[in-house]
PDB file of C-alpha atoms in Angstrom:
ATOM      1  CA  MET F   6      -0.115   0.344   0.032  1.00 93.00           C
ATOM      2  CA  LEU F   7       2.864   2.301   0.735  1.00 94.00           C
ATOM      3  CA  GLY F   8       4.093   1.993  -2.623  1.00 93.00           C
ATOM      4  CA  ARG F   9       1.017   2.331  -4.310  1.00 93.00           C
ATOM      5  CA  ILE F  10       0.369   6.029  -2.376  1.00 96.00           C
ATOM      6  CA  ALA F  11       3.947   6.952  -3.184  1.00 95.00           C
ATOM      7  CA  GLY F  12       3.324   6.586  -6.675  1.00 95.00           C
ATOM      8  CA  GLU F  13       0.376   8.592  -6.851  1.00 97.00           C
ATOM      9  CA  ALA F  14       1.089  12.194  -6.324  1.00 97.00           C
ATOM     10  CA  TRP F  15      -2.427  13.202  -5.585  1.00 98.00           C
ATOM     11  CA  ILE F  16      -2.885  10.628  -2.919  1.00 98.00           C
ATOM     12  CA  VAL F  17       0.338  12.130  -1.255  1.00 98.00           C
ATOM     13  CA  ASP F  18      -1.243  15.709  -1.435  1.00 98.00           C
ATOM     14  CA  LEU F  19      -4.619  14.589  -0.082  1.00 98.00           C
ATOM     15  CA  LEU F  20      -3.181  12.322   2.875  1.00 98.00           C
ATOM     16  CA  ARG F  21      -0.907  15.540   3.770  1.00 98.00           C
ATOM     17  CA  ARG F  22      -4.127  17.636   3.863  1.00 97.00           C
ATOM     18  CA  PHE F  23      -5.350  14.905   6.618  1.00 98.00           C
ATOM     19  CA  ASP F  24      -2.187  15.288   8.228  1.00 97.00           C
ATOM     20  CA  PHE F  25      -0.698  12.304   6.949  1.00 98.00           C
ATOM     21  CA  ASP F  26       2.412  13.651   5.655  1.00 98.00           C
ATOM     22  CA  LEU F  27       4.982  11.115   3.836  1.00 97.00           C
ATOM     23  CA  ASP F  28       7.438  13.893   3.525  1.00 96.00           C
ATOM     24  CA  ARG F  29       8.138  14.601   7.278  1.00 96.00           C
ATOM     25  CA  VAL F  30       9.618  11.038   7.543  1.00 96.00           C
ATOM     26  CA  ALA F  31      13.013  12.974   6.834  1.00 94.00           C
ATOM     27  CA  ASP F  32      12.608  14.958  10.063  1.00 91.00           C
ATOM     28  CA  GLY F  33      12.324  11.701  12.145  1.00 92.00           C
ATOM     29  CA  PRO F  34      10.113  11.097  14.902  1.00 94.00           C
ATOM     30  CA  PRO F  35      10.159  13.588  17.809  1.00 92.00           C
ATOM     31  CA  GLU F  36      12.811  11.594  19.461  1.00 95.00           C
ATOM     32  CA  ALA F  37      14.358   8.162  19.226  1.00 95.00           C
ATOM     33  CA  VAL F  38      11.796   5.522  20.657  1.00 97.00           C
ATOM     34  CA  HIS F  39      11.678   2.079  20.955  1.00 97.00           C
ATOM     35  CA  LEU F  40       9.095  -0.663  21.975  1.00 97.00           C
ATOM     36  CA  PRO F  41       9.625  -2.738  25.261  1.00 96.00           C
ATOM     37  CA  SER F  42       9.428  -5.661  23.049  1.00 96.00           C
ATOM     38  CA  GLY F  43      12.695  -4.524  20.998  1.00 96.00           C
ATOM     39  CA  GLU F  44      10.688  -4.860  17.814  1.00 97.00           C
ATOM     40  CA  PRO F  45      11.734  -2.365  15.077  1.00 97.00           C
ATOM     41  CA  LEU F  46       9.973   0.589  14.307  1.00 97.00           C
ATOM     42  CA  GLU F  47       9.875   2.378  11.219  1.00 97.00           C
ATOM     43  CA  MET F  48       8.571   6.043  10.484  1.00 98.00           C
ATOM     44  CA  ILE F  49       6.334   6.230   7.333  1.00 98.00           C
ATOM     45  CA  ALA F  50       4.707   9.535   7.713  1.00 98.00           C
ATOM     46  CA  GLY F  51       4.370  12.575  10.373  1.00 97.00           C
ATOM     47  CA  ASP F  52       1.778  14.810  11.338  1.00 97.00           C
ATOM     48  CA  ALA F  53       1.674  18.793  11.899  1.00 95.00           C
ATOM     49  CA  SER F  54       1.954  18.581  15.712  1.00 93.00           C
ATOM     50  CA  GLY F  55       5.322  16.837  15.113  1.00 95.00           C
ATOM     51  CA  GLY F  56       4.194  13.208  15.513  1.00 96.00           C
ATOM     52  CA  ALA F  57       4.831  10.110  13.764  1.00 98.00           C
ATOM     53  CA  PHE F  58       3.229   7.340  12.365  1.00 98.00           C
ATOM     54  CA  MET F  59       5.592   4.240  12.687  1.00 98.00           C
ATOM     55  CA  LEU F  60       5.220   0.594  11.576  1.00 98.00           C
ATOM     56  CA  VAL F  61       5.975  -2.222  13.928  1.00 98.00           C
ATOM     57  CA  GLY F  62       8.307  -5.019  12.849  1.00 96.00           C
ATOM     58  CA  ASP F  63      10.444  -5.746  10.158  1.00 89.00           C
ATOM     59  CA  ASP F  64       9.511  -5.740   6.489  1.00 77.00           C
ATOM     60  CA  ASN F  65      12.231  -8.264   5.463  1.00 68.00           C
ATOM     61  CA  GLY F  66      13.030  -6.280   2.117  1.00 57.00           C
ATOM     62  CA  ASP F  67       9.736  -6.729   0.631  1.00 52.00           C
ATOM     63  CA  ASP F  68       8.456  -4.115  -1.965  1.00 48.00           C
ATOM     64  CA  ASN F  69       5.985  -2.237  -0.274  1.00 50.00           C
ATOM     65  CA  GLY F  70       7.072  -2.209   3.421  1.00 59.00           C
ATOM     66  CA  ASP F  71       3.338  -2.409   5.085  1.00 66.00           C
ATOM     67  CA  ASP F  72       3.730  -6.196   5.883  1.00 55.00           C
ATOM     68  CA  ASN F  73       6.503  -8.484   6.917  1.00 50.00           C
ATOM     69  CA  GLY F  74       7.585 -10.063   3.756  1.00 52.00           C
ATOM     70  CA  ASP F  75       5.124 -13.086   4.291  1.00 53.00           C
ATOM     71  CA  GLY F  76       1.853 -11.160   3.845  1.00 62.00           C
ATOM     72  CA  VAL F  77       1.255 -10.541   7.606  1.00 77.00           C
ATOM     73  CA  ALA F  78       0.213  -6.848   8.202  1.00 92.00           C
ATOM     74  CA  ARG F  79       2.478  -4.713  10.365  1.00 97.00           C
ATOM     75  CA  PRO F  80       0.642  -2.672  13.312  1.00 98.00           C
ATOM     76  CA  VAL F  81       1.044   1.259  13.251  1.00 98.00           C
ATOM     77  CA  LEU F  82       2.144   3.131  15.996  1.00 98.00           C
ATOM     78  CA  TYR F  83       1.567   6.592  16.981  1.00 98.00           C
ATOM     79  CA  VAL F  84       4.565   8.518  18.732  1.00 97.00           C
ATOM     80  CA  GLY F  85       3.227  12.022  19.735  1.00 96.00           C
ATOM     81  CA  SER F  86       5.663  15.121  20.223  1.00 94.00           C
ATOM     82  CA  GLU F  87       3.836  15.773  23.738  1.00 93.00           C
ATOM     83  CA  GLY F  88       5.230  12.330  24.924  1.00 94.00           C
ATOM     84  CA  GLU F  89       1.670  10.433  24.227  1.00 96.00           C
ATOM     85  CA  GLY F  90       1.694   7.199  22.166  1.00 97.00           C
ATOM     86  CA  GLY F  91       0.553   4.039  21.345  1.00 97.00           C
ATOM     87  CA  LEU F  92      -1.107   1.534  18.960  1.00 98.00           C
ATOM     88  CA  ILE F  93      -3.482   2.710  16.614  1.00 98.00           C
ATOM     89  CA  ALA F  94      -4.106   0.213  14.211  1.00 98.00           C
ATOM     90  CA  THR F  95      -3.147  -3.624  13.491  1.00 97.00           C
ATOM     91  CA  ASP F  96      -2.515  -2.598   9.904  1.00 97.00           C
ATOM     92  CA  LEU F  97      -1.825   0.332   7.510  1.00 97.00           C
ATOM     93  CA  ARG F  98      -5.320   0.099   5.871  1.00 97.00           C
ATOM     94  CA  ALA F  99      -6.973   0.453   9.326  1.00 98.00           C
ATOM     95  CA  ALA F 100      -4.758   3.418  10.464  1.00 98.00           C
ATOM     96  CA  LEU F 101      -5.178   5.103   7.102  1.00 98.00           C
ATOM     97  CA  ALA F 102      -9.049   4.721   7.437  1.00 98.00           C
ATOM     98  CA  LEU F 103      -8.896   6.481  11.062  1.00 98.00           C
ATOM     99  CA  VAL F 104      -6.568   9.261   9.324  1.00 98.00           C
ATOM    100  CA  VAL F 105      -9.027   9.900   6.512  1.00 98.00           C
ATOM    101  CA  GLY F 106     -12.272   9.348   8.503  1.00 98.00           C
ATOM    102  CA  LEU F 107     -11.696  11.191  11.632  1.00 98.00           C
ATOM    103  CA  PRO F 108     -10.893  14.920  12.455  1.00 97.00           C
ATOM    104  CA  SER F 109      -7.505  13.383  14.064  1.00 96.00           C
ATOM    105  CA  VAL F 110      -6.505  10.737  15.958  1.00 96.00           C
ATOM    106  CA  HIS F 111      -6.015  12.874  18.921  1.00 94.00           C
ATOM    107  CA  ASP F 112      -9.508  13.887  18.717  1.00 95.00           C
ATOM    108  CA  ALA F 113     -10.542  10.328  18.623  1.00 96.00           C
ATOM    109  CA  THR F 114      -8.491   9.381  21.703  1.00 96.00           C
ATOM    110  CA  SER F 115      -9.459  12.389  23.603  1.00 94.00           C
ATOM    111  CA  ILE F 116     -12.569  11.251  24.921  1.00 94.00           C
ATOM    112  CA  PRO F 117     -13.018   7.627  26.350  1.00 95.00           C
ATOM    113  CA  TYR F 118     -15.020   5.215  24.311  1.00 95.00           C
ATOM    114  CA  GLY F 119     -16.918   4.421  27.350  1.00 90.00           C
ATOM    115  CA  ASP F 120     -19.932   2.152  28.287  1.00 91.00           C
ATOM    116  CA  ASP F 121     -22.162   4.171  26.017  1.00 95.00           C
ATOM    117  CA  GLY F 122     -20.830   2.512  23.079  1.00 94.00           C
ATOM    118  CA  GLY F 123     -18.928   5.251  22.046  1.00 96.00           C
ATOM    119  CA  ALA F 124     -21.915   7.661  21.785  1.00 96.00           C
ATOM    120  CA  ARG F 125     -20.000  10.374  23.457  1.00 96.00           C
ATOM    121  CA  LEU F 126     -17.228  10.017  21.300  1.00 97.00           C
ATOM    122  CA  ARG F 127     -18.964  10.172  18.035  1.00 97.00           C
ATOM    123  CA  GLU F 128     -20.845  13.075  19.158  1.00 97.00           C
ATOM    124  CA  TRP F 129     -17.529  15.213  19.864  1.00 97.00           C
ATOM    125  CA  LEU F 130     -15.958  13.845  16.259  1.00 98.00           C
ATOM    126  CA  ALA F 131     -19.104  14.827  14.861  1.00 98.00           C
ATOM    127  CA  ARG F 132     -18.803  18.412  16.250  1.00 98.00           C
ATOM    128  CA  ALA F 133     -15.218  18.444  15.145  1.00 97.00           C
ATOM    129  CA  ASP F 134     -15.839  17.510  11.766  1.00 98.00           C
ATOM    130  CA  GLU F 135     -18.374  20.344  11.517  1.00 98.00           C
ATOM    131  CA  GLU F 136     -15.621  22.718  12.383  1.00 98.00           C
ATOM    132  CA  ILE F 137     -13.373  21.356   9.764  1.00 98.00           C
ATOM    133  CA  ARG F 138     -16.066  21.379   6.931  1.00 98.00           C
ATOM    134  CA  GLU F 139     -16.359  25.520   7.723  1.00 98.00           C
ATOM    135  CA  ASP F 140     -12.906  25.715   6.012  1.00 97.00           C
ATOM    136  CA  TRP F 141     -12.975  22.760   4.061  1.00 98.00           C
ATOM    137  CA  PRO F 142     -16.469  22.135   2.414  1.00 98.00           C
ATOM    138  CA  GLU F 143     -15.019  19.402   0.227  1.00 98.00           C
ATOM    139  CA  LEU F 144     -14.089  17.053   3.304  1.00 98.00           C
ATOM    140  CA  ASP F 145     -16.482  14.453   2.758  1.00 98.00           C
ATOM    141  CA  ALA F 146     -15.886  14.339  -0.930  1.00 98.00           C
ATOM    142  CA  GLU F 147     -12.000  13.883  -0.321  1.00 98.00           C
ATOM    143  CA  ARG F 148     -12.549  11.348   2.210  1.00 98.00           C
ATOM    144  CA  ALA F 149     -14.597   9.357   0.011  1.00 98.00           C
ATOM    145  CA  ARG F 150     -12.372   9.803  -3.044  1.00 98.00           C
ATOM    146  CA  LEU F 151      -9.296   8.380  -0.824  1.00 98.00           C
ATOM    147  CA  ARG F 152     -11.604   5.578   0.735  1.00 98.00           C
ATOM    148  CA  GLN F 153     -12.215   4.423  -2.728  1.00 97.00           C
ATOM    149  CA  ALA F 154      -8.799   4.803  -4.174  1.00 97.00           C
ATOM    150  CA  LEU F 155      -7.067   2.681  -1.131  1.00 97.00           C
ATOM    151  CA  ASP F 156     -10.071   0.580  -0.184  1.00 97.00           C
ATOM    152  CA  LEU F 157     -10.233   1.969   3.207  1.00 97.00           C
ATOM    153  CA  PRO F 158     -13.027   0.931   5.702  1.00 97.00           C
ATOM    154  CA  GLU F 159     -15.096   3.424   7.302  1.00 95.00           C
ATOM    155  CA  ALA F 160     -13.497   4.980  10.626  1.00 96.00           C
ATOM    156  CA  ASP F 161     -16.552   4.812  12.670  1.00 93.00           C
ATOM    157  CA  GLY F 162     -16.325   0.851  12.753  1.00 94.00           C
ATOM    158  CA  LEU F 163     -12.727   1.196  14.040  1.00 97.00           C
ATOM    159  CA  LEU F 164     -13.253   3.745  17.105  1.00 97.00           C
ATOM    160  CA  GLU F 165     -13.468   0.697  19.779  1.00 96.00           C
ATOM    161  CA  ALA F 166     -10.546  -1.169  18.333  1.00 97.00           C
ATOM    162  CA  LEU F 167      -8.305   2.084  18.371  1.00 98.00           C
ATOM    163  CA  HIS F 168      -9.121   2.737  22.198  1.00 97.00           C
ATOM    164  CA  ARG F 169      -8.463  -0.935  22.975  1.00 96.00           C
ATOM    165  CA  LEU F 170      -5.060  -0.920  20.828  1.00 97.00           C
ATOM    166  CA  ALA F 171      -3.961   2.446  22.331  1.00 97.00           C
ATOM    167  CA  ALA F 172      -4.256   1.017  25.758  1.00 95.00           C
ATOM    168  CA  ASP F 173      -1.994  -1.820  25.098  1.00 96.00           C
ATOM    169  CA  GLU F 174       1.199  -1.348  27.354  1.00 95.00           C
ATOM    170  CA  ASP F 175       3.015  -3.817  25.284  1.00 96.00           C
ATOM    171  CA  TYR F 176       3.061  -1.093  22.245  1.00 97.00           C
ATOM    172  CA  ARG F 177       3.645   1.948  24.515  1.00 97.00           C
ATOM    173  CA  PRO F 178       6.686   3.945  23.224  1.00 97.00           C
ATOM    174  CA  VAL F 179      10.036   4.348  25.375  1.00 97.00           C
ATOM    175  CA  SER F 180      12.426   6.868  24.765  1.00 96.00           C
ATOM    176  CA  ASP F 181      16.082   5.861  24.490  1.00 92.00           C
ATOM    177  CA  ALA F 182      16.457   7.682  27.937  1.00 94.00           C
ATOM    178  CA  GLY F 183      14.150   5.017  29.211  1.00 95.00           C
ATOM    179  CA  ASP F 184      10.928   7.486  29.709  1.00 95.00           C
ATOM    180  CA  ARG F 185       7.659   5.559  29.030  1.00 96.00           C
ATOM    181  CA  TYR F 186       5.241   7.371  26.850  1.00 97.00           C
ATOM    182  CA  GLU F 187       1.932   8.555  28.150  1.00 96.00           C
ATOM    183  CA  ALA F 188      -1.109   6.334  27.280  1.00 95.00           C
ATOM    184  CA  MET F 189      -3.242   8.035  24.406  1.00 94.00           C
ATOM    185  CA  VAL F 190      -6.210   6.892  26.082  1.00 92.00           C
ATOM    186  CA  ASP F 191      -7.455   6.247  29.400  1.00 77.00           C
ATOM    187  CA  ALA F 192      -7.020   2.673  30.637  1.00 58.00           C
ATOM    188  CA  PRO F 193     -10.266   0.743  31.093  1.00 55.00           C
ATOM    189  CA  GLY F 194     -11.905   1.410  34.421  1.00 46.00           C
ATOM    190  CA  ALA F 195      -9.449   4.248  35.316  1.00 43.00           C
TER     191      ALA F 195
END
Protein backbone atom coordinates (compact mmCIF):
# COMPACT_ATOMS: atom_id res chain seq x y z
CA MET A 1 0.00 0.00 0.00
CA LEU A 2 2.85 2.42 0.76
CA GLY A 3 4.26 1.90 -2.72
CA ARG A 4 0.88 2.59 -4.28
CA ILE A 5 0.45 5.77 -2.23
CA ALA A 6 3.93 7.05 -3.09
CA GLY A 7 3.26 6.41 -6.78
CA GLU A 8 0.17 8.64 -6.87
CA ALA A 9 0.96 12.33 -6.30
CA TRP A 10 -2.70 13.24 -5.74
CA ILE A 11 -2.96 10.63 -2.95
CA VAL A 12 0.24 11.91 -1.31
CA ASP A 13 -1.07 15.50 -1.52
CA LEU A 14 -4.51 14.62 -0.16
CA LEU A 15 -3.11 12.51 2.68
CA ARG A 16 -0.94 15.51 3.60
CA ARG A 17 -4.14 17.54 3.90
CA PHE A 18 -5.46 14.84 6.25
CA ASP A 19 -2.24 15.32 8.30
CA PHE A 20 -0.47 12.14 7.19
CA ASP A 21 2.61 13.63 5.54
CA LEU A 22 5.10 11.22 4.00
CA ASP A 23 7.64 14.03 3.53
CA ARG A 24 7.95 14.41 7.32
CA VAL A 25 9.79 11.07 7.49
CA ALA A 26 12.97 12.99 6.71
CA ASP A 27 12.54 14.86 10.02
CA GLY A 28 12.25 11.62 11.99
CA PRO A 29 10.12 11.02 15.07
CA PRO A 30 9.99 13.56 17.91
CA GLU A 31 12.77 11.57 19.59
CA ALA A 32 14.33 8.16 19.25
CA VAL A 33 11.97 5.54 20.66
CA HIS A 34 11.70 1.79 20.93
CA LEU A 35 9.17 -0.75 22.13
CA PRO A 36 9.65 -2.80 25.30
CA SER A 37 9.67 -5.93 23.10
CA GLY A 38 12.53 -4.58 20.99
CA GLU A 39 10.53 -4.91 17.75
CA PRO A 40 11.88 -2.51 15.13
CA LEU A 41 10.00 0.66 14.23
CA GLU A 42 9.91 2.37 10.85
CA MET A 43 8.55 5.88 10.47
CA ILE A 44 6.25 6.17 7.46
CA ALA A 45 4.66 9.62 7.95
CA GLY A 46 4.39 12.54 10.31
CA ASP A 47 1.75 15.04 11.31
CA ALA A 48 1.73 18.80 11.81
CA SER A 49 2.09 18.48 15.59
CA GLY A 50 5.47 16.76 15.15
CA GLY A 51 4.14 13.27 15.78
CA ALA A 52 5.14 10.17 13.85
CA PHE A 53 3.27 7.23 12.38
CA MET A 54 5.46 4.14 12.58
CA LEU A 55 5.17 0.59 11.33
CA VAL A 56 6.03 -2.08 13.89
CA GLY A 57 8.23 -5.01 12.93
CA ASP A 58 10.59 -5.73 10.10
CA ASP A 59 9.54 -5.53 6.45
CA ASN A 60 12.10 -8.20 5.51
CA GLY A 61 12.90 -6.34 2.32
CA ASP A 62 9.50 -6.57 0.65
CA ASP A 63 8.46 -4.06 -1.98
CA ASN A 64 5.75 -2.19 -0.11
CA GLY A 65 6.99 -2.07 3.47
CA ASP A 66 3.57 -2.43 5.08
CA ASP A 67 3.79 -6.17 5.69
CA ASN A 68 6.64 -8.29 6.98
CA GLY A 69 7.37 -10.00 3.69
CA ASP A 70 5.09 -12.97 4.23
CA GLY A 71 1.79 -11.14 3.90
CA VAL A 72 1.31 -10.52 7.62
CA ALA A 73 0.34 -6.90 8.18
CA ARG A 74 2.51 -4.69 10.33
CA PRO A 75 0.76 -2.76 13.15
CA VAL A 76 0.90 1.05 13.20
CA LEU A 77 2.16 2.98 16.20
CA TYR A 78 1.71 6.70 16.83
CA VAL A 79 4.48 8.58 18.66
CA GLY A 80 3.36 12.05 19.73
CA SER A 81 5.51 15.10 20.24
CA GLU A 82 3.97 15.71 23.68
CA GLY A 83 5.08 12.37 25.13
CA GLU A 84 1.97 10.37 24.27
CA GLY A 85 1.89 7.32 22.08
CA GLY A 86 0.63 3.88 21.40
CA LEU A 87 -0.70 1.42 18.90
CA ILE A 88 -3.48 2.84 16.73
CA ALA A 89 -4.20 0.05 14.23
CA THR A 90 -3.34 -3.53 13.42
CA ASP A 91 -2.40 -2.60 9.85
CA LEU A 92 -1.77 0.36 7.56
CA ARG A 93 -5.21 0.17 5.90
CA ALA A 94 -6.97 0.59 9.27
CA ALA A 95 -4.58 3.38 10.30
CA LEU A 96 -5.28 5.27 7.07
CA ALA A 97 -9.02 4.73 7.54
CA LEU A 98 -8.70 6.47 10.93
CA VAL A 99 -6.55 9.29 9.57
CA VAL A 100 -8.89 9.93 6.64
CA GLY A 101 -12.19 9.25 8.38
CA LEU A 102 -11.73 11.15 11.64
CA PRO A 103 -11.01 14.79 12.46
CA SER A 104 -7.75 13.48 13.95
CA VAL A 105 -6.39 10.56 15.93
CA HIS A 106 -5.92 13.04 18.78
CA ASP A 107 -9.63 13.93 18.72
CA ALA A 108 -10.58 10.26 18.59
CA THR A 109 -8.55 9.45 21.69
CA SER A 110 -9.37 12.57 23.73
CA ILE A 111 -12.68 11.16 25.04
CA PRO A 112 -13.01 7.59 26.35
CA TYR A 113 -14.90 5.12 24.19
CA GLY A 114 -17.06 4.50 27.25
CA ASP A 115 -19.85 2.20 28.30
CA ASP A 116 -22.24 4.06 26.00
CA GLY A 117 -20.86 2.24 22.95
CA GLY A 118 -18.87 5.31 21.97
CA ALA A 119 -21.92 7.61 21.63
CA ARG A 120 -20.32 10.53 23.49
CA LEU A 121 -17.10 10.12 21.49
CA ARG A 122 -19.02 10.03 18.20
CA GLU A 123 -20.89 13.22 19.13
CA TRP A 124 -17.56 14.91 19.87
CA LEU A 125 -16.10 13.75 16.55
CA ALA A 126 -19.19 14.94 14.64
CA ARG A 127 -18.80 18.43 16.17
CA ALA A 128 -15.10 18.48 15.29
CA ASP A 129 -15.94 17.46 11.70
CA GLU A 130 -18.46 20.31 11.44
CA GLU A 131 -15.74 22.79 12.41
CA ILE A 132 -13.41 21.34 9.77
CA ARG A 133 -16.12 21.57 7.10
CA GLU A 134 -16.36 25.33 7.70
CA ASP A 135 -12.88 25.69 6.16
CA TRP A 136 -12.95 22.55 4.00
CA PRO A 137 -16.42 22.04 2.52
CA GLU A 138 -15.12 19.23 0.29
CA LEU A 139 -14.12 17.13 3.33
CA ASP A 140 -16.67 14.36 2.81
CA ALA A 141 -16.04 14.13 -0.94
CA GLU A 142 -12.26 13.96 -0.37
CA ARG A 143 -12.72 11.26 2.26
CA ALA A 144 -14.84 9.25 -0.16
CA ARG A 145 -12.26 9.69 -2.92
CA LEU A 146 -9.44 8.35 -0.73
CA ARG A 147 -11.57 5.53 0.68
CA GLN A 148 -12.34 4.37 -2.82
CA ALA A 149 -8.78 4.73 -4.14
CA LEU A 150 -7.21 2.90 -1.18
CA ASP A 151 -10.09 0.53 -0.37
CA LEU A 152 -10.39 1.89 3.18
CA PRO A 153 -13.10 0.87 5.64
CA GLU A 154 -15.23 3.45 7.45
CA ALA A 155 -13.43 4.85 10.51
CA ASP A 156 -16.49 4.63 12.75
CA GLY A 157 -16.21 0.85 12.89
CA LEU A 158 -12.61 1.13 14.08
CA LEU A 159 -13.12 3.44 17.09
CA GLU A 160 -13.51 0.72 19.71
CA ALA A 161 -10.45 -1.13 18.38
CA LEU A 162 -8.45 2.14 18.38
CA HIS A 163 -9.16 2.61 22.08
CA ARG A 164 -8.38 -1.01 22.92
CA LEU A 165 -5.12 -0.96 20.94
CA ALA A 166 -3.99 2.43 22.26
CA ALA A 167 -4.32 1.10 25.83
CA ASP A 168 -2.00 -1.87 25.13
CA GLU A 169 1.04 -1.40 27.39
CA ASP A 170 3.18 -3.70 25.23
CA TYR A 171 3.07 -1.09 22.47
CA ARG A 172 3.75 1.99 24.57
CA PRO A 173 6.83 3.72 23.14
CA VAL A 174 9.86 4.18 25.37
CA SER A 175 12.43 6.91 24.75
CA ASP A 176 16.08 5.95 24.47
CA ALA A 177 16.46 7.72 27.84
CA GLY A 178 14.10 5.09 29.31
CA ASP A 179 11.01 7.28 29.70
CA ARG A 180 7.76 5.49 28.90
CA TYR A 181 5.31 7.53 26.83
CA GLU A 182 1.90 8.41 28.23
CA ALA A 183 -1.13 6.46 27.09
CA MET A 184 -3.19 8.07 24.34
CA VAL A 185 -6.35 6.85 26.09
CA ASP A 186 -7.36 6.23 29.67
CA ALA A 187 -6.99 2.59 30.62
CA PRO A 188 -10.38 0.82 30.91
CA GLY A 189 -11.77 1.32 34.40
CA ALA A 190 -9.47 4.28 35.11
